Structures are given as structure tokens and as C-alpha cells.
The first five atom37 places (N, CA, C, CB, O) and aatype in JSON, in Angstrom:
{
  "aatype": [12, 2, 15, 18, 6, 18, 9, 2, 11, 9, 11, 6, 9, 11, 2, 10, 3, 16, 3, 18, 11, 19, 0, 11, 10, 10, 7, 4, 1, 5, 16, 11, 9, 15, 2, 18, 1, 6, 7, 5, 15, 12, 3, 2, 6, 16, 0, 1, 5, 19, 0, 11, 9, 10, 7, 19, 15, 19, 17, 11, 19, 9, 0, 3, 12, 6, 9, 5, 1, 10, 6, 1, 5, 3, 11, 2, 5, 6, 0, 6, 9, 17, 8, 11, 10, 15, 11, 6, 0, 7, 11, 0, 16, 15, 2, 10, 10, 9, 10, 2, 19, 9, 13, 15, 10, 15, 0, 10, 18, 18, 9],
  "atom_mask": [
    [1, 1, 1, 1, 1],
    [1, 1, 1, 1, 1],
    [1, 1, 1, 1, 1],
    [1, 1, 1, 1, 1],
    [1, 1, 1, 1, 1],
    [1, 1, 1, 1, 1],
    [1, 1, 1, 1, 1],
    [1, 1, 1, 1, 1],
    [1, 1, 1, 1, 1],
    [1, 1, 1, 1, 1],
    [1, 1, 1, 1, 1],
    [1, 1, 1, 1, 1],
    [1, 1, 1, 1, 1],
    [1, 1, 1, 1, 1],
    [1, 1, 1, 1, 1],
    [1, 1, 1, 1, 1],
    [1, 1, 1, 1, 1],
    [1, 1, 1, 1, 1],
    [1, 1, 1, 1, 1],
    [1, 1, 1, 1, 1],
    [1, 1, 1, 1, 1],
    [1, 1, 1, 1, 1],
    [1, 1, 1, 1, 1],
    [1, 1, 1, 1, 1],
    [1, 1, 1, 1, 1],
    [1, 1, 1, 1, 1],
    [1, 1, 1, 0, 1],
    [1, 1, 1, 1, 1],
    [1, 1, 1, 1, 1],
    [1, 1, 1, 1, 1],
    [1, 1, 1, 1, 1],
    [1, 1, 1, 1, 1],
    [1, 1, 1, 1, 1],
    [1, 1, 1, 1, 1],
    [1, 1, 1, 1, 1],
    [1, 1, 1, 1, 1],
    [1, 1, 1, 1, 1],
    [1, 1, 1, 1, 1],
    [1, 1, 1, 0, 1],
    [1, 1, 1, 1, 1],
    [1, 1, 1, 1, 1],
    [1, 1, 1, 1, 1],
    [1, 1, 1, 1, 1],
    [1, 1, 1, 1, 1],
    [1, 1, 1, 1, 1],
    [1, 1, 1, 1, 1],
    [1, 1, 1, 1, 1],
    [1, 1, 1, 1, 1],
    [1, 1, 1, 1, 1],
    [1, 1, 1, 1, 1],
    [1, 1, 1, 1, 1],
    [1, 1, 1, 1, 1],
    [1, 1, 1, 1, 1],
    [1, 1, 1, 1, 1],
    [1, 1, 1, 0, 1],
    [1, 1, 1, 1, 1],
    [1, 1, 1, 1, 1],
    [1, 1, 1, 1, 1],
    [1, 1, 1, 1, 1],
    [1, 1, 1, 1, 1],
    [1, 1, 1, 1, 1],
    [1, 1, 1, 1, 1],
    [1, 1, 1, 1, 1],
    [1, 1, 1, 1, 1],
    [1, 1, 1, 1, 1],
    [1, 1, 1, 1, 1],
    [1, 1, 1, 1, 1],
    [1, 1, 1, 1, 1],
    [1, 1, 1, 1, 1],
    [1, 1, 1, 1, 1],
    [1, 1, 1, 1, 1],
    [1, 1, 1, 1, 1],
    [1, 1, 1, 1, 1],
    [1, 1, 1, 1, 1],
    [1, 1, 1, 1, 1],
    [1, 1, 1, 1, 1],
    [1, 1, 1, 1, 1],
    [1, 1, 1, 1, 1],
    [1, 1, 1, 1, 1],
    [1, 1, 1, 1, 1],
    [1, 1, 1, 1, 1],
    [1, 1, 1, 1, 1],
    [1, 1, 1, 1, 1],
    [1, 1, 1, 1, 1],
    [1, 1, 1, 1, 1],
    [1, 1, 1, 1, 1],
    [1, 1, 1, 1, 1],
    [1, 1, 1, 1, 1],
    [1, 1, 1, 1, 1],
    [1, 1, 1, 0, 1],
    [1, 1, 1, 1, 1],
    [1, 1, 1, 1, 1],
    [1, 1, 1, 1, 1],
    [1, 1, 1, 1, 1],
    [1, 1, 1, 1, 1],
    [1, 1, 1, 1, 1],
    [1, 1, 1, 1, 1],
    [1, 1, 1, 1, 1],
    [1, 1, 1, 1, 1],
    [1, 1, 1, 1, 1],
    [1, 1, 1, 1, 1],
    [1, 1, 1, 1, 1],
    [1, 1, 1, 1, 1],
    [1, 1, 1, 1, 1],
    [1, 1, 1, 1, 1],
    [1, 1, 1, 1, 1],
    [1, 1, 1, 1, 1],
    [1, 1, 1, 1, 1],
    [1, 1, 1, 1, 1],
    [1, 1, 1, 1, 1],
    [1, 1, 1, 1, 1]
  ],
  "atom_positions": [
    [[29.96, -22.69, 1.75], [30.85, -22.36, 0.66], [30.65, -23.35, -0.48], [32.31, -22.35, 1.12], [30.28, -24.51, -0.24]],
    [[30.89, -22.92, -1.69], [30.82, -23.83, -2.82], [32.22, -24.18, -3.3], [29.99, -23.21, -3.97], [33.21, -23.66, -2.77]],
    [[32.32, -25.05, -4.29], [33.63, -25.53, -4.75], [34.49, -24.37, -5.25], [33.45, -26.58, -5.86], [35.7, -24.35, -5.01]],
    [[33.89, -23.43, -5.94], [34.61, -22.25, -6.44], [35.26, -21.48, -5.28], [33.65, -21.31, -7.22], [36.43, -21.1, -5.35]],
    [[34.49, -21.28, -4.23], [35.0, -20.55, -3.07], [36.1, -21.32, -2.35], [33.86, -20.25, -2.1], [37.08, -20.73, -1.89]],
    [[35.95, -22.64, -2.25], [37.0, -23.45, -1.63], [38.31, -23.37, -2.43], [36.54, -24.92, -1.5], [39.39, -23.25, -1.85]],
    [[38.21, -23.43, -3.74], [39.41, -23.33, -4.59], [40.08, -21.98, -4.37], [39.04, -23.52, -6.09], [41.3, -21.9, -4.23]],
    [[39.29, -20.92, -4.34], [39.86, -19.58, -4.11], [40.51, -19.48, -2.74], [38.78, -18.51, -4.25], [41.54, -18.83, -2.59]],
    [[39.9, -20.11, -1.74], [40.46, -20.07, -0.38], [41.8, -20.8, -0.34], [39.47, -20.72, 0.63], [42.74, -20.33, 0.32]],
    [[41.91, -21.92, -1.03], [43.19, -22.64, -1.1], [44.24, -21.75, -1.75], [43.04, -23.97, -1.89], [45.37, -21.65, -1.27]],
    [[43.86, -21.1, -2.85], [44.82, -20.21, -3.54], [45.3, -19.11, -2.61], [44.19, -19.6, -4.8], [46.48, -18.76, -2.59]],
    [[44.37, -18.55, -1.84], [44.7, -17.47, -0.93], [45.62, -17.95, 0.2], [43.43, -16.86, -0.34], [46.67, -17.35, 0.46]],
    [[45.24, -19.03, 0.86], [45.99, -19.52, 2.01], [47.37, -20.04, 1.61], [45.21, -20.62, 2.71], [48.35, -19.8, 2.31]],
    [[47.44, -20.74, 0.49], [48.71, -21.33, 0.05], [49.5, -20.39, -0.87], [48.44, -22.65, -0.67], [50.58, -20.74, -1.34]],
    [[48.95, -19.21, -1.11], [49.61, -18.2, -1.95], [49.93, -18.76, -3.34], [50.9, -17.7, -1.27], [51.04, -18.62, -3.84]],
    [[48.93, -19.4, -3.95], [49.08, -19.97, -5.28], [48.48, -19.01, -6.29], [48.4, -21.36, -5.37], [47.42, -18.44, -6.05]],
    [[49.14, -18.84, -7.42], [48.66, -17.86, -8.38], [47.93, -18.47, -9.58], [49.8, -17.05, -8.87], [47.39, -17.73, -10.41]],
    [[47.9, -19.78, -9.69], [47.2, -20.4, -10.82], [46.39, -21.61, -10.37], [48.2, -20.81, -11.9], [46.68, -22.23, -9.35]],
    [[45.37, -21.93, -11.16], [44.59, -23.14, -10.91], [45.44, -24.38, -11.14], [43.33, -23.17, -11.81], [45.21, -25.42, -10.53]],
    [[46.41, -24.28, -12.02], [47.31, -25.41, -12.27], [48.03, -25.81, -10.97], [48.35, -25.06, -13.37], [48.17, -27.0, -10.67]],
    [[48.46, -24.82, -10.21], [49.16, -25.1, -8.95], [48.21, -25.7, -7.91], [49.79, -23.82, -8.39], [48.61, -26.54, -7.11]],
    [[46.97, -25.27, -7.93], [45.97, -25.87, -7.04], [45.76, -27.33, -7.43], [44.61, -25.08, -7.11], [45.69, -28.21, -6.57]],
    [[45.66, -27.58, -8.73], [45.49, -28.95, -9.21], [46.66, -29.83, -8.78], [45.35, -28.97, -10.75], [46.45, -30.96, -8.34]],
    [[47.87, -29.32, -8.9], [49.05, -30.09, -8.47], [48.97, -30.4, -6.98], [50.34, -29.32, -8.78], [49.26, -31.52, -6.55]],
    [[48.57, -29.41, -6.19], [48.46, -29.6, -4.74], [47.41, -30.66, -4.4], [48.1, -28.28, -4.06], [47.61, -31.46, -3.49]],
    [[46.31, -30.66, -5.14], [45.23, -31.63, -4.89], [45.47, -32.97, -5.6], [43.9, -31.05, -5.34], [44.74, -33.93, -5.37]],
    [[46.47, -33.01, -6.46], [46.77, -34.25, -7.18], [45.77, -34.58, -8.26], [0.0, 0.0, 0.0], [45.42, -35.74, -8.47]],
    [[45.3, -33.56, -8.95], [44.33, -33.77, -10.02], [44.72, -32.94, -11.24], [42.89, -33.41, -9.54], [45.7, -32.21, -11.21]],
    [[43.94, -33.06, -12.29], [44.18, -32.28, -13.5], [43.55, -30.89, -13.37], [43.61, -33.02, -14.74], [42.6, -30.69, -12.61]],
    [[44.09, -29.97, -14.12], [43.57, -28.6, -14.1], [42.12, -28.55, -14.59], [44.45, -27.69, -14.96], [41.35, -27.69, -14.16]],
    [[41.74, -29.46, -15.48], [40.35, -29.47, -15.97], [39.36, -29.73, -14.84], [40.19, -30.54, -17.06], [38.24, -29.22, -14.86]],
    [[39.79, -30.52, -13.85], [38.92, -30.77, -12.69], [38.68, -29.47, -11.92], [39.54, -31.85, -11.76], [37.57, -29.2, -11.49]],
    [[39.73, -28.68, -11.76], [39.6, -27.39, -11.08], [38.69, -26.48, -11.89], [40.98, -26.73, -10.88], [37.86, -25.76, -11.33]],
    [[38.83, -26.5, -13.21], [37.95, -25.69, -14.07], [36.5, -26.1, -13.91], [38.37, -25.83, -15.55], [35.6, -25.26, -13.87]],
    [[36.26, -27.41, -13.81], [34.9, -27.9, -13.59], [34.34, -27.39, -12.27], [34.87, -29.44, -13.61], [33.17, -27.01, -12.19]],
    [[35.17, -27.37, -11.22], [34.73, -26.85, -9.93], [34.38, -25.37, -10.05], [35.81, -27.06, -8.85], [33.41, -24.91, -9.45]],
    [[35.16, -24.64, -10.8], [34.89, -23.21, -10.98], [33.58, -22.98, -11.74], [36.06, -22.54, -11.73], [32.92, -21.95, -11.56]],
    [[33.22, -23.93, -12.59], [32.0, -23.81, -13.38], [30.77, -24.34, -12.64], [32.16, -24.56, -14.68], [29.67, -24.34, -13.19]],
    [[30.94, -24.79, -11.39], [29.79, -25.18, -10.6], [29.68, -26.64, -10.23], [0.0, 0.0, 0.0], [28.79, -27.01, -9.47]],
    [[30.56, -27.47, -10.75], [30.53, -28.89, -10.35], [30.99, -29.0, -8.91], [31.43, -29.77, -11.29], [31.94, -28.33, -8.5]],
    [[30.32, -29.85, -8.14], [30.74, -30.04, -6.75], [31.86, -31.08, -6.7], [29.54, -30.48, -5.87], [32.0, -31.92, -7.59]],
    [[32.64, -30.99, -5.64], [33.78, -31.89, -5.47], [33.32, -33.27, -5.04], [34.77, -31.31, -4.45], [32.32, -33.42, -4.34]],
    [[34.07, -34.27, -5.45], [33.85, -35.62, -4.93], [34.36, -35.66, -3.49], [34.55, -36.71, -5.83], [35.08, -34.76, -3.06]],
    [[34.0, -36.69, -2.76], [34.35, -36.77, -1.34], [35.85, -36.8, -1.08], [33.72, -37.99, -0.72], [36.32, -36.22, -0.11]],
    [[36.6, -37.47, -1.94], [38.05, -37.54, -1.74], [38.68, -36.16, -1.88], [38.69, -38.53, -2.75], [39.54, -35.78, -1.08]],
    [[38.27, -35.41, -2.89], [38.78, -34.05, -3.05], [38.35, -33.19, -1.88], [38.31, -33.44, -4.38], [39.12, -32.37, -1.39]],
    [[37.11, -33.37, -1.44], [36.62, -32.61, -0.28], [37.48, -32.89, 0.95], [35.14, -32.97, 0.02], [37.78, -31.98, 1.72]],
    [[37.89, -34.14, 1.13], [38.78, -34.5, 2.25], [40.11, -33.77, 2.15], [39.01, -36.02, 2.3], [40.62, -33.23, 3.13]],
    [[40.68, -33.75, 0.95], [41.96, -33.07, 0.74], [41.83, -31.57, 1.0], [42.47, -33.32, -0.69], [42.7, -30.96, 1.62]],
    [[40.75, -30.98, 0.52], [40.51, -29.55, 0.71], [40.39, -29.24, 2.2], [39.22, -29.1, -0.03], [40.97, -28.26, 2.69]],
    [[39.64, -30.07, 2.91], [39.48, -29.86, 4.36], [40.82, -29.92, 5.07], [38.52, -30.91, 4.95], [41.1, -29.1, 5.95]],
    [[41.64, -30.88, 4.7], [42.95, -31.02, 5.33], [43.82, -29.79, 5.05], [43.66, -32.3, 4.82], [44.47, -29.27, 5.96]],
    [[43.83, -29.35, 3.82], [44.63, -28.17, 3.45], [44.17, -26.93, 4.19], [44.56, -27.93, 1.93], [44.99, -26.13, 4.66]],
    [[42.86, -26.76, 4.3], [42.3, -25.56, 4.92], [42.18, -25.67, 6.44], [40.95, -25.25, 4.33], [41.92, -24.68, 7.12]],
    [[42.36, -26.88, 6.97], [42.25, -27.06, 8.41], [40.82, -26.92, 8.92], [0.0, 0.0, 0.0], [40.59, -26.38, 10.01]],
    [[39.88, -27.41, 8.12], [38.47, -27.37, 8.52], [37.92, -28.79, 8.58], [37.63, -26.5, 7.54], [38.58, -29.73, 8.14]],
    [[36.75, -28.94, 9.12], [36.11, -30.24, 9.23], [35.8, -30.81, 7.84], [34.82, -30.14, 10.06], [35.23, -30.13, 6.99]],
    [[36.19, -32.06, 7.62], [35.89, -32.72, 6.36], [34.38, -32.8, 6.16], [36.51, -34.12, 6.32], [33.9, -32.72, 5.03]],
    [[33.63, -32.95, 7.25], [32.17, -33.07, 7.14], [31.54, -31.75, 6.72], [31.57, -33.52, 8.47], [30.5, -31.74, 6.06]],
    [[32.16, -30.64, 7.09], [31.68, -29.33, 6.65], [31.82, -29.22, 5.13], [32.47, -28.18, 7.35], [30.89, -28.79, 4.45]],
    [[32.97, -29.61, 4.61], [33.2, -29.51, 3.16], [32.29, -30.47, 2.41], [34.69, -29.81, 2.82], [31.71, -30.11, 1.38]],
    [[32.15, -31.7, 2.91], [31.26, -32.67, 2.26], [29.82, -32.18, 2.28], [31.36, -34.04, 2.93], [29.11, -32.29, 1.28]],
    [[29.37, -31.64, 3.4], [28.0, -31.11, 3.48], [27.83, -29.95, 2.5], [27.69, -30.63, 4.93], [26.8, -29.85, 1.83]],
    [[28.83, -29.08, 2.41], [28.74, -27.97, 1.45], [28.65, -28.47, 0.01], [29.96, -27.06, 1.6], [27.93, -27.88, -0.8]],
    [[29.36, -29.54, -0.31], [29.29, -30.09, -1.66], [27.93, -30.72, -1.93], [30.4, -31.14, -1.87], [27.41, -30.63, -3.04]],
    [[27.35, -31.34, -0.92], [26.01, -31.9, -1.08], [24.99, -30.78, -1.3], [25.62, -32.74, 0.17], [24.08, -30.92, -2.12]],
    [[25.14, -29.69, -0.6], [24.28, -28.51, -0.79], [24.39, -28.04, -2.23], [24.65, -27.37, 0.2], [23.39, -27.78, -2.89]],
    [[25.61, -27.92, -2.71], [25.83, -27.45, -4.08], [25.16, -28.37, -5.09], [27.33, -27.35, -4.37], [24.53, -27.89, -6.03]],
    [[25.29, -29.69, -4.9], [24.65, -30.65, -5.81], [23.12, -30.49, -5.8], [25.03, -32.09, -5.42], [22.48, -30.44, -6.84]],
    [[22.56, -30.41, -4.59], [21.1, -30.32, -4.47], [20.56, -29.01, -5.04], [20.68, -30.44, -3.01], [19.51, -29.01, -5.68]],
    [[21.25, -27.92, -4.81], [20.79, -26.63, -5.33], [20.83, -26.6, -6.86], [21.65, -25.49, -4.77], [19.97, -25.99, -7.49]],
    [[21.81, -27.25, -7.44], [21.88, -27.33, -8.91], [20.72, -28.14, -9.47], [23.22, -27.94, -9.36], [20.32, -27.95, -10.62]],
    [[20.17, -29.04, -8.65], [19.04, -29.87, -9.07], [17.71, -29.27, -8.61], [19.18, -31.29, -8.51], [16.66, -29.91, -8.72]],
    [[17.74, -28.03, -8.1], [16.54, -27.34, -7.58], [15.85, -28.14, -6.49], [15.56, -27.08, -8.72], [14.62, -28.14, -6.41]],
    [[16.6, -28.8, -5.65], [16.06, -29.53, -4.5], [16.34, -28.7, -3.25], [16.69, -30.98, -4.38], [17.17, -29.06, -2.42]],
    [[15.63, -27.6, -3.14], [15.93, -26.61, -2.1], [15.57, -27.07, -0.69], [15.2, -25.34, -2.4], [16.26, -26.71, 0.26]],
    [[14.52, -27.86, -0.54], [14.17, -28.34, 0.8], [15.27, -29.25, 1.35], [12.82, -29.09, 0.78], [15.66, -29.14, 2.51]],
    [[15.76, -30.17, 0.5], [16.84, -31.04, 0.93], [18.1, -30.24, 1.2], [17.1, -32.12, -0.13], [18.84, -30.53, 2.15]],
    [[18.35, -29.24, 0.37], [19.54, -28.41, 0.54], [19.5, -27.67, 1.88], [19.66, -27.4, -0.61], [20.53, -27.48, 2.51]],
    [[18.32, -27.26, 2.3], [18.19, -26.55, 3.58], [18.6, -27.45, 4.75], [16.74, -26.07, 3.77], [19.23, -26.97, 5.7]],
    [[18.26, -28.72, 4.69], [18.68, -29.65, 5.74], [20.2, -29.73, 5.77], [18.08, -31.06, 5.51], [20.81, -29.71, 6.84]],
    [[20.81, -29.81, 4.6], [22.27, -29.87, 4.54], [22.91, -28.57, 5.0], [22.72, -30.2, 3.11], [24.0, -28.59, 5.56]],
    [[22.24, -27.43, 4.77], [22.75, -26.15, 5.28], [22.87, -26.22, 6.81], [21.82, -24.97, 4.86], [23.86, -25.78, 7.39]],
    [[21.84, -26.77, 7.44], [21.87, -26.89, 8.9], [23.0, -27.82, 9.34], [20.52, -27.42, 9.42], [23.71, -27.53, 10.3]],
    [[23.17, -28.93, 8.63], [24.26, -29.86, 8.96], [25.62, -29.2, 8.75], [24.15, -31.13, 8.11], [26.54, -29.41, 9.54]],
    [[25.74, -28.42, 7.7], [27.0, -27.75, 7.41], [27.38, -26.79, 8.53], [26.91, -26.99, 6.09], [28.54, -26.73, 8.94]],
    [[26.4, -26.05, 9.03], [26.66, -25.14, 10.15], [27.11, -25.91, 11.38], [25.41, -24.3, 10.47], [28.04, -25.52, 12.07]],
    [[26.42, -27.02, 11.65], [26.78, -27.83, 12.81], [28.15, -28.47, 12.62], [25.72, -28.9, 13.05], [28.94, -28.56, 13.57]],
    [[28.44, -28.92, 11.41], [29.73, -29.55, 11.14], [30.87, -28.55, 11.33], [29.78, -30.12, 9.72], [31.97, -28.92, 11.74]],
    [[30.6, -27.3, 11.03], [31.61, -26.27, 11.19], [31.99, -26.02, 12.64], [0.0, 0.0, 0.0], [33.1, -25.58, 12.93]],
    [[31.08, -26.29, 13.54], [31.37, -26.05, 14.96], [31.34, -27.31, 15.81], [30.39, -25.05, 15.51], [31.48, -27.25, 17.03]],
    [[31.16, -28.45, 15.16], [31.06, -29.71, 15.91], [32.41, -30.11, 16.5], [30.53, -30.83, 15.0], [33.46, -29.88, 15.91]],
    [[32.35, -30.7, 17.66], [33.57, -31.23, 18.26], [33.71, -32.71, 18.02], [33.6, -30.94, 19.76], [34.79, -33.27, 18.18]],
    [[32.62, -33.35, 17.65], [32.67, -34.79, 17.42], [32.33, -35.09, 15.97], [31.71, -35.53, 18.37], [31.16, -35.05, 15.58]],
    [[33.33, -35.4, 15.17], [33.09, -35.74, 13.77], [32.28, -37.02, 13.63], [34.4, -35.89, 13.03], [31.56, -37.18, 12.65]],
    [[32.38, -37.91, 14.58], [31.63, -39.15, 14.52], [30.13, -38.88, 14.58], [32.04, -40.06, 15.66], [29.36, -39.53, 13.86]],
    [[29.71, -37.95, 15.4], [28.29, -37.6, 15.49], [27.8, -37.06, 14.15], [28.06, -36.56, 16.6], [26.74, -37.46, 13.68]],
    [[28.55, -36.17, 13.55], [28.17, -35.6, 12.25], [28.12, -36.69, 11.19], [29.15, -34.49, 11.83], [27.21, -36.71, 10.36]],
    [[29.08, -37.59, 11.21], [29.11, -38.7, 10.26], [27.84, -39.53, 10.36], [30.33, -39.58, 10.5], [27.25, -39.87, 9.34]],
    [[27.41, -39.85, 11.56], [26.17, -40.61, 11.77], [24.97, -39.89, 11.19], [25.95, -40.88, 13.24], [24.13, -40.5, 10.53]],
    [[24.88, -38.6, 11.45], [23.74, -37.82, 10.95], [23.75, -37.78, 9.42], [23.76, -36.39, 11.53], [22.72, -37.97, 8.79]],
    [[24.91, -37.53, 8.84], [25.01, -37.44, 7.38], [24.63, -38.75, 6.72], [26.43, -37.03, 6.96], [23.86, -38.76, 5.76]],
    [[25.16, -39.87, 7.22], [24.83, -41.15, 6.61], [23.36, -41.51, 6.81], [25.72, -42.24, 7.18], [22.75, -42.11, 5.93]],
    [[22.79, -41.15, 7.95], [21.38, -41.42, 8.19], [20.51, -40.65, 7.2], [21.0, -41.05, 9.62], [19.57, -41.21, 6.62]],
    [[20.82, -39.36, 7.01], [20.04, -38.56, 6.07], [20.27, -39.0, 4.64], [20.4, -37.09, 6.21], [19.33, -39.0, 3.84]],
    [[21.49, -39.38, 4.3], [21.77, -39.86, 2.95], [20.94, -41.08, 2.64], [23.26, -40.17, 2.77], [20.4, -41.21, 1.54]],
    [[20.84, -41.98, 3.59], [20.06, -43.21, 3.39], [18.59, -42.86, 3.12], [20.18, -44.13, 4.63], [17.95, -43.52, 2.3]],
    [[18.07, -41.86, 3.78], [16.67, -41.46, 3.57], [16.45, -40.93, 2.16], [16.26, -40.4, 4.6], [15.41, -41.21, 1.56]],
    [[17.41, -40.18, 1.62], [17.24, -39.57, 0.29], [17.41, -40.55, -0.84], [18.21, -38.46, 0.11], [16.82, -40.38, -1.91]],
    [[18.21, -41.57, -0.63], [18.54, -42.45, -1.73], [17.83, -43.8, -1.7], [20.01, -42.66, -1.75], [18.16, -44.71, -2.47]],
    [[16.87, -43.92, -0.8], [16.1, -45.18, -0.72], [15.02, -45.16, -1.77], [15.48, -45.38, 0.7], [14.25, -46.12, -1.88]]
  ]
}
């Protein structure tokens, strides 16, 4: 899922009718929500809040945001690795294992 889809899911689950109400729930400005709708990926703190609200793995949301960032930069091979991690994070029982994998891969990309 991308940031746009996560925002829509929050609106659906929490029965919110405006982006302003989503922004209030997330503790941010409405312009930030507008940026997410326009394709900007969420920062990790917002991803954590979204995961908590939706009752999903924080690592799934963070992996999805990394995918969104990489795809916007046309880094499709790297994005494919994150797609695999996102699928695993969605069904993982151990968040610690996913955390180790994510940080290990992040270190490889940013060295």
C-alpha cells in the first residue's frame, strides 16, 4: 500500500469524512496529509501511528513507505526487495526479526 491508500484506510476504519480529521488524529497539519495524497511517503513516526491506528505491523507500513520512495526514484530493483520484506512483515510473528533484516538492508543501500 502507498501513503494515499493508508490515509484512505484510516478514513474508512475511523469513519472520518475529511483529511483535516485524519490530520488531527495523526497529530499533524492537513498539508502533510495533502502531501501524502500527492505521492510523498510517510516518515517513520507517522508510519508508526498509522500502523497503530490500523492494527497492522509497523514494519509493514515502514517497508511500504520505503517502496514508495524507491519507486518514485525509479529504483525498481531495490523496491522489489522491499516488496518481499513488506509481504513478510505483513505475516511475520516476530517484529524483531523484520527489524534486523530492514536495518541490515538499509545499511547496504546507504553505505
